[in-house]
PDB file of C-alpha atoms in Angstrom:
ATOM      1  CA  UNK A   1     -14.823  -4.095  -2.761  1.00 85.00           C
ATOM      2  CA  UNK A   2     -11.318  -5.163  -3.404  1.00 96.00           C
ATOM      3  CA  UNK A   3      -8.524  -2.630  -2.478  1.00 98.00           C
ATOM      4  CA  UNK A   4      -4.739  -3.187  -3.440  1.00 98.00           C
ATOM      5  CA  UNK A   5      -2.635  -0.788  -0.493  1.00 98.00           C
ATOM      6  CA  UNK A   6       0.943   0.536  -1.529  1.00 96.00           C
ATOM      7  CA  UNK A   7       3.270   0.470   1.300  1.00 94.00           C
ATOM      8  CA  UNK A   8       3.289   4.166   2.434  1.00 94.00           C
ATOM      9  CA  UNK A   9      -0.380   4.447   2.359  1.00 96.00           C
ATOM     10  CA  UNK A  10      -1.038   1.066   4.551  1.00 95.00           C
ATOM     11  CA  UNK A  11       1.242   2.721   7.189  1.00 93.00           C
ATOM     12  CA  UNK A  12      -0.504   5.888   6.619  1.00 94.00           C
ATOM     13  CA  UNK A  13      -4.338   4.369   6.914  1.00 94.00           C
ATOM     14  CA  UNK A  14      -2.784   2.355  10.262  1.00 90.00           C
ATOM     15  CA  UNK A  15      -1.797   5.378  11.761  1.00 90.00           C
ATOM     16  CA  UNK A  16      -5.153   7.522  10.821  1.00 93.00           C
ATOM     17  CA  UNK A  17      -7.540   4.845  11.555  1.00 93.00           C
ATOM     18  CA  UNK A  18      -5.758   2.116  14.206  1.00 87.00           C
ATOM     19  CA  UNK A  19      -7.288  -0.966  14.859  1.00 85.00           C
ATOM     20  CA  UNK A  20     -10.721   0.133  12.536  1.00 92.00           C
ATOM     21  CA  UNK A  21      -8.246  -1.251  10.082  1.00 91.00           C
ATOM     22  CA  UNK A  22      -8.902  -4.870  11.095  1.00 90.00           C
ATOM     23  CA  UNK A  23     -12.161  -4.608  10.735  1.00 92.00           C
ATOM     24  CA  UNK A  24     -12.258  -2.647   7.454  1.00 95.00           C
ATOM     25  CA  UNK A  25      -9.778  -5.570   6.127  1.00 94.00           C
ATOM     26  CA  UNK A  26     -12.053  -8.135   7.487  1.00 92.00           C
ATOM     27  CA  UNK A  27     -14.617  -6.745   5.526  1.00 94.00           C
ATOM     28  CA  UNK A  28     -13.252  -6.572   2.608  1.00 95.00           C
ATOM     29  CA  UNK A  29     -11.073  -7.927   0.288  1.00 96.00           C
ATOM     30  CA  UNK A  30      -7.332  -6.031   0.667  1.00 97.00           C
ATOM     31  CA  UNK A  31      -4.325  -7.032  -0.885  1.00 97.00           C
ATOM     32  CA  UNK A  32      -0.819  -5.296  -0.738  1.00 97.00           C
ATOM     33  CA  UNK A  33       2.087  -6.705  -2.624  1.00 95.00           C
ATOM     34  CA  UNK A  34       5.157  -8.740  -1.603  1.00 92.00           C
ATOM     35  CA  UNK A  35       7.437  -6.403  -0.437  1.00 87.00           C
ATOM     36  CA  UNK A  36       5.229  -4.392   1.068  1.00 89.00           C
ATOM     37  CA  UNK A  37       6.234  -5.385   5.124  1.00 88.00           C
ATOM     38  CA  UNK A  38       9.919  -4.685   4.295  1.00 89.00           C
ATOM     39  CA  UNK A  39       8.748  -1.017   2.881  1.00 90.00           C
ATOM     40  CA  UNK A  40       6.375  -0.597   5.546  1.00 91.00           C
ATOM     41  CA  UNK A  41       9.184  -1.702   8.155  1.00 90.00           C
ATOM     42  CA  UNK A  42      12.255   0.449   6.299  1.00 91.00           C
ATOM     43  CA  UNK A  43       9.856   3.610   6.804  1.00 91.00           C
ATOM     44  CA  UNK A  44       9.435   3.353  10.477  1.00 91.00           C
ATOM     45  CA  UNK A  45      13.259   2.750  10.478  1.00 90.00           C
ATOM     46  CA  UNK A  46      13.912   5.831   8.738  1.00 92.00           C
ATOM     47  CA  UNK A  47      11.279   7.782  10.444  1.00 91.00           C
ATOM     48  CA  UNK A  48      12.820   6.345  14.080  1.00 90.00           C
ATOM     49  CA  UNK A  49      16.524   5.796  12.927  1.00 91.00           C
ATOM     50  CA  UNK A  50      17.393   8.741  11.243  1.00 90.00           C
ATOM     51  CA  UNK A  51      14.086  11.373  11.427  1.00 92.00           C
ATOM     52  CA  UNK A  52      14.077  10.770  15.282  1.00 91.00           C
ATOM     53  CA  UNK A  53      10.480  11.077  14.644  1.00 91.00           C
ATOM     54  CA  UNK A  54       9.583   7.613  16.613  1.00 89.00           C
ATOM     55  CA  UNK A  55      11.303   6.159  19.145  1.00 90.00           C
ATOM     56  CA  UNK A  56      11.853   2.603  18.890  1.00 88.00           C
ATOM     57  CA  UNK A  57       9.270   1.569  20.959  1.00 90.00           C
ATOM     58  CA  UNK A  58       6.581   3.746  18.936  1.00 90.00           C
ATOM     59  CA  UNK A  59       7.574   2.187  16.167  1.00 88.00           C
ATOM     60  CA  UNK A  60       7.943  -1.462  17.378  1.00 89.00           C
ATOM     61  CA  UNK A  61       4.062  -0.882  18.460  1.00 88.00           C
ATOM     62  CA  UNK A  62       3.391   0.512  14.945  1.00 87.00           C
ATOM     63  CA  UNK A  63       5.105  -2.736  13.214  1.00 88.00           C
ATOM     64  CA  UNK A  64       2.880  -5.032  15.940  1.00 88.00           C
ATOM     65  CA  UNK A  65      -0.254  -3.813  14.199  1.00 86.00           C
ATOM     66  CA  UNK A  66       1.483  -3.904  11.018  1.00 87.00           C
ATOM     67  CA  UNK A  67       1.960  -7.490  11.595  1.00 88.00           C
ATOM     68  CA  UNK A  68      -1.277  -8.097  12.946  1.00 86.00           C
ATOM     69  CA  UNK A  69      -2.751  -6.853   9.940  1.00 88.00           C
ATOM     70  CA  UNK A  70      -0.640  -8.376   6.917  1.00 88.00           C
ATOM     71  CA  UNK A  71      -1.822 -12.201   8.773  1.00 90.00           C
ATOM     72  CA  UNK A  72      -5.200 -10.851   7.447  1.00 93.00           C
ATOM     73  CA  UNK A  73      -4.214  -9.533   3.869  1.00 95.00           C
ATOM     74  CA  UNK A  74      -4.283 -11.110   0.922  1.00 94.00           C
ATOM     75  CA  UNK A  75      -0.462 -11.151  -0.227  1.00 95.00           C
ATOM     76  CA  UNK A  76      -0.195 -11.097  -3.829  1.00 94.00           C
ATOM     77  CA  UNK A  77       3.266 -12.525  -5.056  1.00 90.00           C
ATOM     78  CA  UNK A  78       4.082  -9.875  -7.637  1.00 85.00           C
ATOM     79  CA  UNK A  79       7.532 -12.081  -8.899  1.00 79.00           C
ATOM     80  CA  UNK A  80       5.040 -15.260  -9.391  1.00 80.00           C
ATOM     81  CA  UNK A  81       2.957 -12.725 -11.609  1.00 78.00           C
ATOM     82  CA  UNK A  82       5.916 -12.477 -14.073  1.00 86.00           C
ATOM     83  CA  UNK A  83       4.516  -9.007 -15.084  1.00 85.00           C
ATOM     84  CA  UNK A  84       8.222  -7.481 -15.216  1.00 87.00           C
ATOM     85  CA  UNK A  85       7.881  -6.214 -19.196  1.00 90.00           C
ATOM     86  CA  UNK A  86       4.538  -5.164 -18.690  1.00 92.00           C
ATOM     87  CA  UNK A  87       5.557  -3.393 -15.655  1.00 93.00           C
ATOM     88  CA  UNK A  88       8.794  -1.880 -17.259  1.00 93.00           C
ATOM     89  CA  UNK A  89       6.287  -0.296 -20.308  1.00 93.00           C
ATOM     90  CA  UNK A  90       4.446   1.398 -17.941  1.00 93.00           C
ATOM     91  CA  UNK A  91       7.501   3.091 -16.335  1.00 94.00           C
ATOM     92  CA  UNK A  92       8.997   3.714 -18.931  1.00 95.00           C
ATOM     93  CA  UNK A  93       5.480   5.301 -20.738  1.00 94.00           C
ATOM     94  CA  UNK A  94       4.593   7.225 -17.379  1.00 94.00           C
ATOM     95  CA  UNK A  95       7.530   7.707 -15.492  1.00 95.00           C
ATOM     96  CA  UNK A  96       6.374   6.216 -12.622  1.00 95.00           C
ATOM     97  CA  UNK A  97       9.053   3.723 -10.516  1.00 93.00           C
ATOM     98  CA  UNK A  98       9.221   0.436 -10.993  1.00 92.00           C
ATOM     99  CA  UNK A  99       8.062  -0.485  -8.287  1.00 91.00           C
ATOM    100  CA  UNK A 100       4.629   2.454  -8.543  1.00 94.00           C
ATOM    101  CA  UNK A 101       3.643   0.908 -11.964  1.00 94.00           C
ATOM    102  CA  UNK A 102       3.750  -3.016 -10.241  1.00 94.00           C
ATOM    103  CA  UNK A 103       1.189  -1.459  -8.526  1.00 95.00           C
ATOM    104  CA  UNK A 104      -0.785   0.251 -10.759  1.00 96.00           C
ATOM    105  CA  UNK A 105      -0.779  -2.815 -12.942  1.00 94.00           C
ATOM    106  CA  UNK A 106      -1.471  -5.212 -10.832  1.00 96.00           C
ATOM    107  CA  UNK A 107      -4.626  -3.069  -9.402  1.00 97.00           C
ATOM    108  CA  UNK A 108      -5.668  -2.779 -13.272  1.00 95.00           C
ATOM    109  CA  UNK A 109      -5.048  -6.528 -14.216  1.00 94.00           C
ATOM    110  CA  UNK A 110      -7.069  -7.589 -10.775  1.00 95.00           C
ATOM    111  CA  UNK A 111      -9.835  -4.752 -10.897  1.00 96.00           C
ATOM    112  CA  UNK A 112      -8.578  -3.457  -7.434  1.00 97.00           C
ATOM    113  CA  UNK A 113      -9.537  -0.149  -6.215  1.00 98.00           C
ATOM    114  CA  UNK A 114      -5.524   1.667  -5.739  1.00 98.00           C
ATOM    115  CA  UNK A 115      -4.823   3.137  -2.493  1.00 98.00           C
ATOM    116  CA  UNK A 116      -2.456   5.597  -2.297  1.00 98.00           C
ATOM    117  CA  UNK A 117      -1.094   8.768  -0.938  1.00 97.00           C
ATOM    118  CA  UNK A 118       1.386   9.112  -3.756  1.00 96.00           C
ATOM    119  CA  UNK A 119       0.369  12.107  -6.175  1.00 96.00           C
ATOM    120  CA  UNK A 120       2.045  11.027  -9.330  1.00 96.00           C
ATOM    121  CA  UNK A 121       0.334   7.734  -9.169  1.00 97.00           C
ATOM    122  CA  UNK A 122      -2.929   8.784  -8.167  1.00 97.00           C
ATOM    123  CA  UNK A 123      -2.571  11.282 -11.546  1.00 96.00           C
ATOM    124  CA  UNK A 124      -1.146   8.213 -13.828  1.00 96.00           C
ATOM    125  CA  UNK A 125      -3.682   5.993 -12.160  1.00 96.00           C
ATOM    126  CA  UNK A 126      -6.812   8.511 -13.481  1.00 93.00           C
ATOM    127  CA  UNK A 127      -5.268   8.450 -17.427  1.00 92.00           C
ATOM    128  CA  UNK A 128      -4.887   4.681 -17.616  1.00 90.00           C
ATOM    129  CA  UNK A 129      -8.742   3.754 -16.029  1.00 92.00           C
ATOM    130  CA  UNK A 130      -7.665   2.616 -12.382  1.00 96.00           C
ATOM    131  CA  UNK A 131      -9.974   3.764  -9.841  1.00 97.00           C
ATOM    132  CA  UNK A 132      -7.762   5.136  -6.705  1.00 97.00           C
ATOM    133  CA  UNK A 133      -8.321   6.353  -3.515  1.00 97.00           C
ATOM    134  CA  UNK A 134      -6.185   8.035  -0.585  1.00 98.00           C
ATOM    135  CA  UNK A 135      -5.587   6.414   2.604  1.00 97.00           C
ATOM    136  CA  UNK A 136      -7.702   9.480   4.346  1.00 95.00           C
ATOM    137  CA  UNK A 137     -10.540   8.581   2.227  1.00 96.00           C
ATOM    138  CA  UNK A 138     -10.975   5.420   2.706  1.00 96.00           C
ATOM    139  CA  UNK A 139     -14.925   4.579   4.270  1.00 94.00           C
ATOM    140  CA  UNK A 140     -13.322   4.180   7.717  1.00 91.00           C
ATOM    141  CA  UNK A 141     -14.603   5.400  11.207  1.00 79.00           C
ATOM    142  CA  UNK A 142     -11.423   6.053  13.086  1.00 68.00           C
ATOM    143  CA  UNK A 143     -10.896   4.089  16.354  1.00 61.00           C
TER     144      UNK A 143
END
């Protein structure tokens, strides 16, 4: 099975299922998209930085397995795509960002199982034929 992660549901599946994650990623092909580490890492900023959810430490050990993880997922290079006016139509038909319908086209155009945790793009995804799933539903056994 081939599963494309958005940013906030990678860190979400990380923190629900730990190190199962390497595994499940070894086992399958998963992909998340080029800016996805600098999402990932501006969350845990926010979340430490101004949230004062994580302390710096927490989420240094967070961003470790982060790391760990994105050496063993496939990286797709959304700007080498050159999908931009594709992309832009589906905003613009869906209201989804920018950046949700890169996603949700590149998971169409690739026949990738979406994962995410964000409810207006699971509902697009459903109206435009791309299968999607939530991080908490992925077929993990937590660690």
């Amino acid at each position: 099975m081939s599963y494309l992660f958005d940013s906030c549901a990678l860190l979400n599946s990380i923190r629900l299922y730990g190190k199962a994650m390497v595994r499940f990623i070894e086992e399958n092909r998963c992909c998340v998209l080029t800016l996805t580490y600098y999402e990932v890492g501006n969350a845990l900023w926010k979340e430490s930085y101004f949230l004062k959810r994580l302390s710096l430490d927490e989420a240094a050990e967070v961003l470790k397995l982060v790391d760990m993880l994105l050496s063993r997922l496939e990286i797709i290079d959304v700007f080498a795509l050159r999908l931009g006016i594709e992309t832009s139509t589906i905003a613009f038909q869906t209201g989804l960002t920018f950046y949700d319908a890169s996603y949700l086209l590149v998971a169409k155009k690739r026949s990738m199982q979406l994962v995410s945790d964000d409810e207006r793009l699971i509902n697009v995804s459903k109206n435009v034929g791309v299968k999607c799933l939530r991080s908490g539903d992925l077929p993990i056994k937590a660690s």
